[in-house]
XYZ file of C-alpha atoms in Angstrom:
538
model
C -26.099 -11.798 81.149
C -28.548 -11.939 78.405
C -32.218 -12.500 78.720
C -33.961 -15.724 77.267
C -34.171 -15.533 73.921
C -32.120 -12.746 73.465
C -28.839 -12.696 71.339
C -25.946 -12.049 73.227
C -24.441 -8.634 71.939
C -21.337 -10.213 70.309
C -23.874 -11.758 67.707
C -26.325 -8.502 67.581
C -26.648 -7.669 63.944
C -26.696 -3.881 64.502
C -23.012 -3.663 66.032
C -20.405 -3.840 63.263
C -17.291 -5.304 64.140
C -13.836 -5.017 61.939
C -12.702 -8.598 61.684
C -8.622 -9.347 61.880
C -8.875 -11.650 59.084
C -10.785 -10.685 55.829
C -12.475 -13.659 53.991
C -13.817 -13.141 50.447
C -15.011 -15.588 48.160
C -17.801 -16.941 46.067
C -19.002 -19.432 48.266
C -22.078 -19.076 50.357
C -21.375 -17.407 54.039
C -20.992 -19.897 57.047
C -24.700 -19.840 58.441
C -26.171 -21.337 61.739
C -27.063 -24.520 59.871
C -23.444 -25.566 59.130
C -22.119 -27.104 62.297
C -18.383 -26.346 61.428
C -19.097 -22.613 61.078
C -20.995 -22.393 64.107
C -18.045 -24.527 66.098
C -15.873 -22.291 64.269
C -17.489 -18.988 65.711
C -17.526 -19.945 69.175
C -14.204 -21.002 69.211
C -12.960 -17.466 67.535
C -15.765 -15.263 69.224
C -16.513 -16.430 72.633
C -13.353 -18.880 73.609
C -10.847 -17.199 74.481
C -7.330 -19.141 73.601
C -4.488 -19.441 75.939
C -0.869 -18.229 74.513
C 0.360 -21.449 74.578
C -2.350 -23.206 73.044
C -1.461 -24.705 69.359
C -3.760 -24.668 66.303
C -4.921 -27.699 67.220
C -6.650 -26.475 70.543
C -9.445 -24.754 67.927
C -10.856 -28.449 67.739
C -11.703 -28.471 71.306
C -12.736 -25.103 71.663
C -15.288 -25.815 68.481
C -17.055 -28.337 70.814
C -17.168 -26.354 73.802
C -18.559 -23.683 72.062
C -21.337 -26.227 70.583
C -22.646 -26.515 74.033
C -22.893 -23.348 75.143
C -26.283 -23.296 73.454
C -25.686 -20.317 71.520
C -26.384 -22.314 68.196
C -30.132 -23.111 69.786
C -30.748 -19.530 70.329
C -29.474 -18.699 66.864
C -31.659 -21.352 65.439
C -34.577 -21.069 67.797
C -34.971 -17.141 67.871
C -33.603 -15.711 64.563
C -32.801 -18.234 62.402
C -31.991 -16.077 59.436
C -29.415 -14.137 60.912
C -25.723 -15.240 59.821
C -22.326 -13.807 60.500
C -19.308 -13.490 58.616
C -16.681 -12.860 61.180
C -15.279 -16.622 61.743
C -13.815 -19.070 59.792
C -13.439 -22.807 60.854
C -10.319 -23.487 62.616
C -9.757 -27.176 61.352
C -11.168 -26.585 57.652
C -10.637 -23.916 54.931
C -13.219 -23.373 52.298
C -11.047 -23.843 49.066
C -13.224 -21.426 47.360
C -12.688 -18.606 49.496
C -9.657 -16.280 49.158
C -8.024 -14.609 52.361
C -6.198 -11.653 52.257
C -3.823 -11.273 55.226
C -2.137 -7.624 56.077
C 1.665 -8.376 55.905
C 1.998 -6.861 59.533
C -0.807 -9.337 61.096
C -0.024 -12.565 62.479
C -1.883 -15.529 60.947
C -1.694 -17.761 64.248
C -1.045 -18.139 67.233
C 2.688 -17.913 68.783
C 4.484 -21.070 68.048
C 2.376 -22.396 65.325
C 5.429 -23.067 63.010
C 2.976 -24.383 59.474
C 0.675 -21.081 59.797
C 2.325 -19.161 57.099
C 2.429 -22.252 54.636
C -1.012 -22.979 55.707
C -2.212 -19.511 54.218
C 0.190 -19.464 51.380
C 2.646 -17.113 52.771
C 5.440 -19.750 50.967
C 4.341 -18.496 47.509
C 3.915 -14.603 48.022
C 7.814 -13.775 47.313
C 7.266 -15.456 44.082
C 4.247 -13.739 43.470
C 5.237 -10.262 44.167
C 8.245 -11.366 42.080
C 6.213 -12.235 38.865
C 3.996 -9.301 39.389
C 7.513 -6.754 39.088
C 8.675 -8.586 36.219
C 4.787 -8.093 34.554
C 4.902 -4.629 35.579
C 8.631 -4.232 34.345
C 7.512 -5.697 30.710
C 4.427 -3.201 30.827
C 6.186 -0.299 31.394
C 8.751 -1.084 29.004
C 6.502 -1.891 26.440
C 4.472 1.520 27.365
C 8.056 3.419 26.902
C 8.360 1.680 23.468
C 4.968 2.934 22.362
C 5.552 6.466 23.308
C 8.881 6.429 21.435
C 7.188 5.277 18.408
C 4.244 7.498 18.739
C 6.645 10.222 19.229
C 8.893 9.385 16.225
C 5.520 8.956 14.272
C 4.522 12.614 15.167
C 8.037 14.222 14.345
C 7.948 12.485 11.034
C 4.224 13.188 10.064
C 4.148 16.695 11.142
C 3.286 19.402 9.178
C 7.053 20.768 9.061
C 7.940 16.815 7.842
C 5.360 16.649 5.229
C 6.114 20.229 3.488
C 9.993 18.777 3.482
C 9.052 15.363 1.989
C 6.764 17.384 -0.791
C 9.435 19.854 -1.186
C 11.940 17.141 -2.086
C 9.602 15.401 -4.412
C 8.823 18.924 -5.939
C 12.607 19.711 -6.733
C 12.921 16.153 -8.329
C 10.120 16.504 -10.721
C 11.139 20.231 -11.610
C 14.350 19.162 -12.343
C 13.486 15.949 -14.475
C 11.140 17.942 -16.744
C 13.225 21.198 -17.110
C 16.173 19.389 -18.261
C 13.663 17.182 -20.489
C 11.994 20.333 -22.050
C 15.364 21.797 -22.340
C 17.229 19.024 -24.273
C 13.957 18.088 -26.349
C 14.241 22.127 -27.750
C 17.787 21.497 -28.361
C 17.972 18.061 -29.908
C 15.003 19.523 -32.393
C 17.800 21.387 -33.804
C 20.071 18.783 -34.402
C 16.725 17.232 -35.796
C 17.180 16.311 -40.139
C 14.494 15.328 -41.986
C 14.362 12.161 -44.047
C 16.026 12.597 -47.483
C 13.584 10.224 -49.226
C 10.752 12.340 -47.644
C 11.830 15.891 -49.004
C 12.081 15.267 -52.773
C 9.057 14.768 -55.299
C 8.662 12.059 -57.517
C 10.759 13.879 -60.304
C 13.718 14.468 -58.177
C 16.407 12.419 -57.143
C 15.100 9.462 -55.348
C 16.377 5.828 -55.956
C 13.386 4.926 -58.106
C 13.636 8.318 -60.268
C 17.214 7.557 -60.788
C 16.515 4.333 -62.039
C 13.993 5.561 -64.353
C 16.805 8.434 -65.161
C 19.672 5.649 -66.320
C 17.201 3.794 -68.301
C 16.181 6.943 -70.258
C 19.693 7.745 -70.596
C 20.619 4.435 -72.039
C 18.101 4.565 -74.862
C 18.175 8.035 -76.048
C 21.261 9.251 -75.466
C 23.289 6.043 -75.265
C 25.808 7.138 -72.375
C 27.931 4.337 -71.277
C 27.398 2.243 -68.306
C 30.147 3.096 -66.851
C 29.031 7.018 -66.726
C 25.756 6.328 -65.343
C 27.229 5.157 -62.314
C 28.256 8.436 -61.606
C 25.424 10.629 -60.396
C 27.026 13.710 -59.879
C 27.559 14.194 -63.587
C 23.945 12.760 -64.293
C 22.658 15.396 -62.081
C 24.923 18.259 -63.087
C 23.738 17.344 -66.928
C 20.031 17.766 -66.083
C 20.213 20.266 -63.397
C 18.693 17.858 -60.919
C 19.106 19.604 -57.392
C 21.631 18.357 -54.775
C 20.802 16.666 -51.884
C 19.903 19.760 -49.144
C 19.100 18.237 -45.499
C 16.209 20.098 -44.128
C 16.729 21.446 -40.198
C 14.007 22.610 -37.645
C 13.825 26.382 -37.904
C 11.145 27.593 -36.477
C 11.593 29.181 -32.876
C 8.930 31.491 -32.812
C 6.316 28.738 -33.812
C 7.591 26.291 -31.211
C 7.433 29.316 -28.570
C 3.762 30.035 -29.395
C 3.151 26.687 -29.510
C 4.239 25.785 -26.280
C 2.101 29.187 -24.732
C -0.944 27.413 -26.071
C -0.407 24.561 -23.291
C -1.370 27.053 -20.188
C -4.681 26.532 -21.377
C -4.775 23.327 -19.517
C -3.916 25.470 -16.474
C -7.478 25.498 -15.094
C -8.649 21.926 -16.245
C -5.875 20.838 -14.039
C -6.591 22.669 -10.887
C -10.374 21.338 -11.239
C -9.048 17.736 -11.627
C -6.783 18.228 -8.431
C -10.161 19.352 -7.053
C -11.992 16.103 -8.050
C -8.862 13.781 -6.806
C -8.839 15.496 -3.503
C -12.999 14.979 -3.437
C -13.329 18.684 -2.764
C -14.726 19.856 -5.886
C -18.121 21.753 -6.090
C -20.203 22.657 -9.187
C -18.200 24.316 -11.971
C -20.414 27.141 -11.882
C -19.435 27.431 -8.199
C -15.807 27.795 -8.744
C -15.945 29.841 -11.597
C -18.284 31.987 -9.444
C -15.616 32.317 -6.625
C -12.789 32.991 -9.121
C -14.500 35.992 -10.632
C -15.844 37.191 -7.228
C -12.198 37.447 -6.057
C -10.991 39.359 -9.365
C -14.162 41.736 -8.768
C -13.479 42.353 -5.015
C -9.716 43.449 -6.098
C -11.156 45.601 -8.339
C -11.042 44.252 -11.987
C -13.041 44.839 -14.511
C -13.243 42.439 -17.733
C -11.466 44.917 -20.236
C -9.046 45.692 -17.093
C -8.341 41.768 -16.508
C -8.070 41.069 -20.332
C -5.525 43.993 -20.842
C -3.384 42.563 -17.940
C -3.676 39.122 -19.100
C -2.622 40.124 -22.733
C 0.739 41.878 -21.615
C 1.380 38.957 -19.543
C 1.116 36.863 -22.791
C 3.487 38.798 -24.787
C 5.965 38.949 -22.301
C 5.840 35.253 -21.777
C 5.630 34.534 -25.075
C 8.960 36.794 -25.731
C 10.884 35.177 -23.044
C 10.286 31.534 -24.303
C 11.003 32.424 -27.932
C 14.431 33.646 -26.476
C 15.039 30.936 -24.292
C 14.394 28.683 -27.341
C 16.621 30.695 -29.822
C 19.428 30.580 -27.743
C 19.269 27.008 -27.567
C 20.118 27.078 -31.222
C 23.787 28.280 -30.352
C 24.126 27.056 -26.702
C 24.367 23.882 -25.149
C 21.651 22.948 -22.734
C 23.626 23.279 -19.937
C 24.935 26.804 -20.488
C 21.397 28.005 -21.386
C 20.192 26.652 -18.070
C 22.855 28.304 -16.195
C 22.013 31.757 -17.981
C 18.354 31.275 -17.125
C 19.104 30.317 -13.658
C 20.561 33.818 -12.781
C 16.858 34.978 -13.133
C 16.795 34.695 -9.448
C 19.021 37.246 -8.829
C 17.118 39.581 -11.398
C 13.860 39.114 -9.079
C 15.822 40.091 -5.983
C 17.257 42.998 -7.701
C 13.767 44.407 -9.256
C 11.664 43.141 -6.045
C 14.025 45.509 -4.101
C 13.451 48.188 -6.513
C 9.849 47.775 -7.493
C 8.087 46.117 -4.481
C 10.379 47.657 -1.916
C 11.550 44.243 -0.356
C 14.318 44.207 2.417
C 17.851 44.949 1.416
C 20.077 42.368 2.225
C 23.897 42.716 1.121
C 24.965 38.918 0.560
C 22.144 38.930 -2.150
C 24.233 41.837 -3.742
C 27.219 39.877 -3.500
C 25.383 37.104 -5.425
C 24.262 39.099 -8.447
C 27.693 40.309 -8.759
C 28.694 36.737 -8.753
C 26.279 35.916 -11.341
C 27.022 38.780 -13.521
C 30.883 37.558 -13.136
C 29.709 34.039 -14.457
C 27.525 35.571 -17.456
C 30.553 37.476 -18.465
C 32.870 34.126 -18.383
C 30.502 32.199 -20.315
C 29.915 34.974 -22.867
C 33.709 34.975 -23.900
C 34.072 31.241 -23.524
C 35.134 30.424 -27.082
C 36.756 33.646 -27.454
C 36.336 37.392 -27.858
C 35.911 36.768 -31.940
C 33.092 34.209 -31.459
C 30.248 36.202 -31.996
C 27.890 33.475 -31.830
C 28.143 32.007 -28.515
C 27.748 35.695 -27.733
C 24.864 35.902 -29.070
C 23.454 32.969 -27.523
C 24.463 34.177 -24.113
C 22.782 37.401 -24.484
C 19.804 35.381 -25.835
C 19.596 33.291 -22.523
C 20.527 36.009 -20.239
C 17.666 38.458 -21.641
C 15.060 35.115 -21.389
C 16.178 34.810 -17.516
C 15.691 38.589 -17.082
C 12.328 38.788 -19.178
C 11.140 35.696 -16.506
C 12.101 37.798 -13.870
C 10.124 40.823 -14.837
C 7.710 38.374 -15.594
C 7.361 37.261 -11.981
C 8.165 40.331 -10.548
C 4.939 42.484 -12.363
C 2.776 39.438 -11.938
C 3.291 39.982 -7.936
C 3.242 43.821 -8.636
C -0.439 43.879 -10.628
C -1.879 40.730 -9.382
C -0.645 40.839 -5.902
C -1.133 36.976 -4.181
C -3.514 35.532 -5.523
C -4.785 31.925 -4.432
C -4.318 29.059 -6.507
C -7.908 28.705 -7.821
C -7.160 32.567 -9.710
C -3.622 31.831 -10.729
C -5.157 28.424 -12.440
C -7.524 30.996 -14.769
C -5.027 33.623 -14.849
C -2.613 31.307 -16.694
C -5.935 29.400 -18.795
C -6.672 33.432 -19.994
C -3.243 33.664 -21.121
C -3.131 30.618 -23.034
C -6.393 31.510 -24.851
C -5.311 34.864 -25.789
C -1.956 33.464 -27.133
C -3.796 31.208 -29.390
C -6.481 33.585 -30.048
C -4.729 36.942 -30.947
C -0.963 35.850 -31.757
C -1.627 33.241 -34.838
C -1.244 36.245 -37.228
C 2.317 36.588 -36.189
C 3.437 33.234 -36.777
C 1.410 33.266 -40.334
C 3.624 36.267 -41.158
C 6.776 34.682 -40.152
C 5.921 31.923 -42.407
C 4.672 33.937 -45.316
C 8.321 35.875 -45.243
C 10.132 32.869 -45.433
C 11.741 33.957 -42.026
C 10.715 29.924 -40.243
C 9.987 27.126 -42.297
C 6.840 25.518 -41.262
C 6.397 22.525 -43.369
C 5.845 19.291 -41.779
C 8.920 17.653 -43.053
C 11.050 20.659 -41.186
C 9.137 20.346 -37.535
C 9.633 17.503 -35.424
C 6.162 16.791 -33.973
C 7.111 14.228 -31.249
C 9.789 16.258 -29.921
C 7.545 19.599 -30.202
C 4.667 17.624 -28.243
C 7.264 16.194 -25.407
C 8.823 19.457 -24.978
C 5.230 21.453 -24.704
C 4.168 18.815 -21.968
C 7.311 18.678 -20.619
C 7.279 22.695 -20.003
C 3.755 22.574 -18.465
C 4.286 20.006 -15.844
C 7.425 22.545 -14.803
C 5.242 25.720 -15.127
C 2.518 23.999 -13.106
C 5.054 22.915 -10.441
C 6.398 26.387 -10.472
C 2.860 28.293 -9.697
C 0.929 25.502 -7.332
C 4.007 24.028 -5.385
C 3.863 26.835 -2.820
C 0.311 25.376 -1.477
C 2.229 22.354 -0.208
C 6.115 23.231 0.468
C 8.301 26.248 0.710
C 9.369 28.210 -2.003
C 12.791 27.315 -1.868
C 12.129 23.881 -2.920
C 10.392 25.276 -5.977
C 13.469 27.697 -6.723
C 15.961 25.136 -6.289
C 14.736 23.061 -9.008
C 16.361 25.630 -11.036
C 20.118 24.921 -10.421
C 19.597 21.487 -9.658
C 19.037 20.706 -13.424
C 22.234 22.048 -14.241
C 24.524 19.184 -13.097
C 21.903 17.129 -14.351
C 21.947 18.538 -18.070
C 25.844 18.781 -17.863
C 26.031 15.102 -17.401
C 23.660 14.560 -20.524
C 25.458 16.709 -22.735
C 28.379 14.821 -21.863
C 26.884 11.926 -22.810
C 25.135 13.252 -26.119
C 26.677 15.944 -27.421
C 30.433 15.071 -25.938
C 30.676 18.556 -24.429
C 33.708 19.697 -22.490
C 33.486 21.702 -19.732
C 36.689 23.344 -18.705
C 38.112 26.424 -18.249
C 36.179 29.372 -18.631
C 32.734 27.733 -19.115
C 33.168 25.645 -15.867
C 33.812 28.462 -14.047
C 31.270 30.547 -15.201
C 29.055 27.939 -14.372
C 30.173 27.348 -10.753
C 30.046 30.957 -10.108
C 26.413 31.176 -11.279
C 25.542 27.917 -9.303
C 27.312 29.761 -5.849
C 25.674 33.160 -6.596
C 22.239 31.454 -6.878
C 22.667 30.030 -3.615
C 23.570 33.311 -1.835
C 20.200 34.606 -3.349
C 18.568 32.144 -1.635
C 19.716 33.042 2.076
C 17.133 34.311 4.536
C 16.918 37.769 5.272
C 17.924 36.874 9.000
C 21.461 34.979 8.116
C 23.599 36.541 10.199
C 21.791 35.493 13.389
C 22.198 31.589 12.246
C 25.460 32.170 11.990
C 25.587 33.505 15.391
C 23.668 31.037 16.783
C 25.946 28.239 15.358
C 29.183 30.005 16.584
C 27.562 30.380 20.209
C 27.064 26.843 20.076
């Protein structure tokens, strides 16, 4: 029993009740001013529904609840109190969302339309759509993960080095082949005859003037004037003498002068990557690095001069060998420098001994011997060309090993500065040698005998080749840098066949193949037996 003016315990707001039906929605909650909600409250809270009653009995229960006076008590005593644990049994708010547990019955037993009334008929379709949506979401997420993993593998540091390595190999092959063929073609160059003769020599105009004078003075018959040989013999006119390129030392000295551009190219690289500091700061860092390694100015210039002479002699020997050999033969012989580098590194730098590289050295030597006698034992010109190209490769190997011995492993900035100093010393100190060879008549430096366009093209291509050789180790592996030396051989062979109708067969072909095999054996890693063991176990 309750006192007058007191709210029954079932409506006491201090008591927390857990409703069996959770009603959520954006509409306002049912309060005491709503007749339907009040009646519904009475029906659901205070009136016991018989087990056999249907859903329609809720209406009568609503009316009975309204006559119990609960609405008057709520209105008179506390009109602000509302409750949310009941709904109208006869009407549902369309703005409300009803959440029904799966194991809770929605209506009294015997009600056949309750599930349909609360939307239970569409639950399976909704769950199917949700499962399909979840399936599509998982599939798209899996595809995104695969693409992300592929991107990470393709753009990793290892992959980028591989891409750079392939590009470096292609560029080195193109520049090395192009420079060698430009030097070879300079020896095939012949100056035009009209540019060689003076005005009083045997040109077409002077020949016509001579014919007129002979008619007037000596009354020579017209038939004898057509014989130029007789007229030249009579007046001692010099015969036609084609002028060929014959200045290999000057060409080597000219090529070496382009080493001055190493450090400017390095600065341009810094500017392109937006890492350029002040020029004074860069030079200060380079000089500080040499000072920390114990180099004084005199010692540094002395070392650079020795390297300059060695570099110039190597370039001269290679240029001179192309006067006799095809470009492919010279390239194959120069590629043997990798075997010499390993042999000198083993002796001087005390690197690890690898047996397979000794086999590579033997194969390279055998290939050199086959190329030396490819035209017969009596052909001394071919033998001299092979010796010159082999000495050029050995000189380049000595340069590389001694550079590592004296300079260590300097950074790219110091390497660029060293090669720039090398070019500067070459241009400043070694020009008297060029002048002496010209004055003694050993080399011809006339403007007609030097193909300047080929000379500049070869100089630029050699600059690109050496820049890639020295700088590419910063962006890729040394294997790709060295690989450009041997990939140039087949490319050059194709050009020799097209340009000069060269024939690669017999001892020449065997020598080139043996040098190529030896080259690849030298590039084998020191722990190559471990790789083979792993392959056999798989």
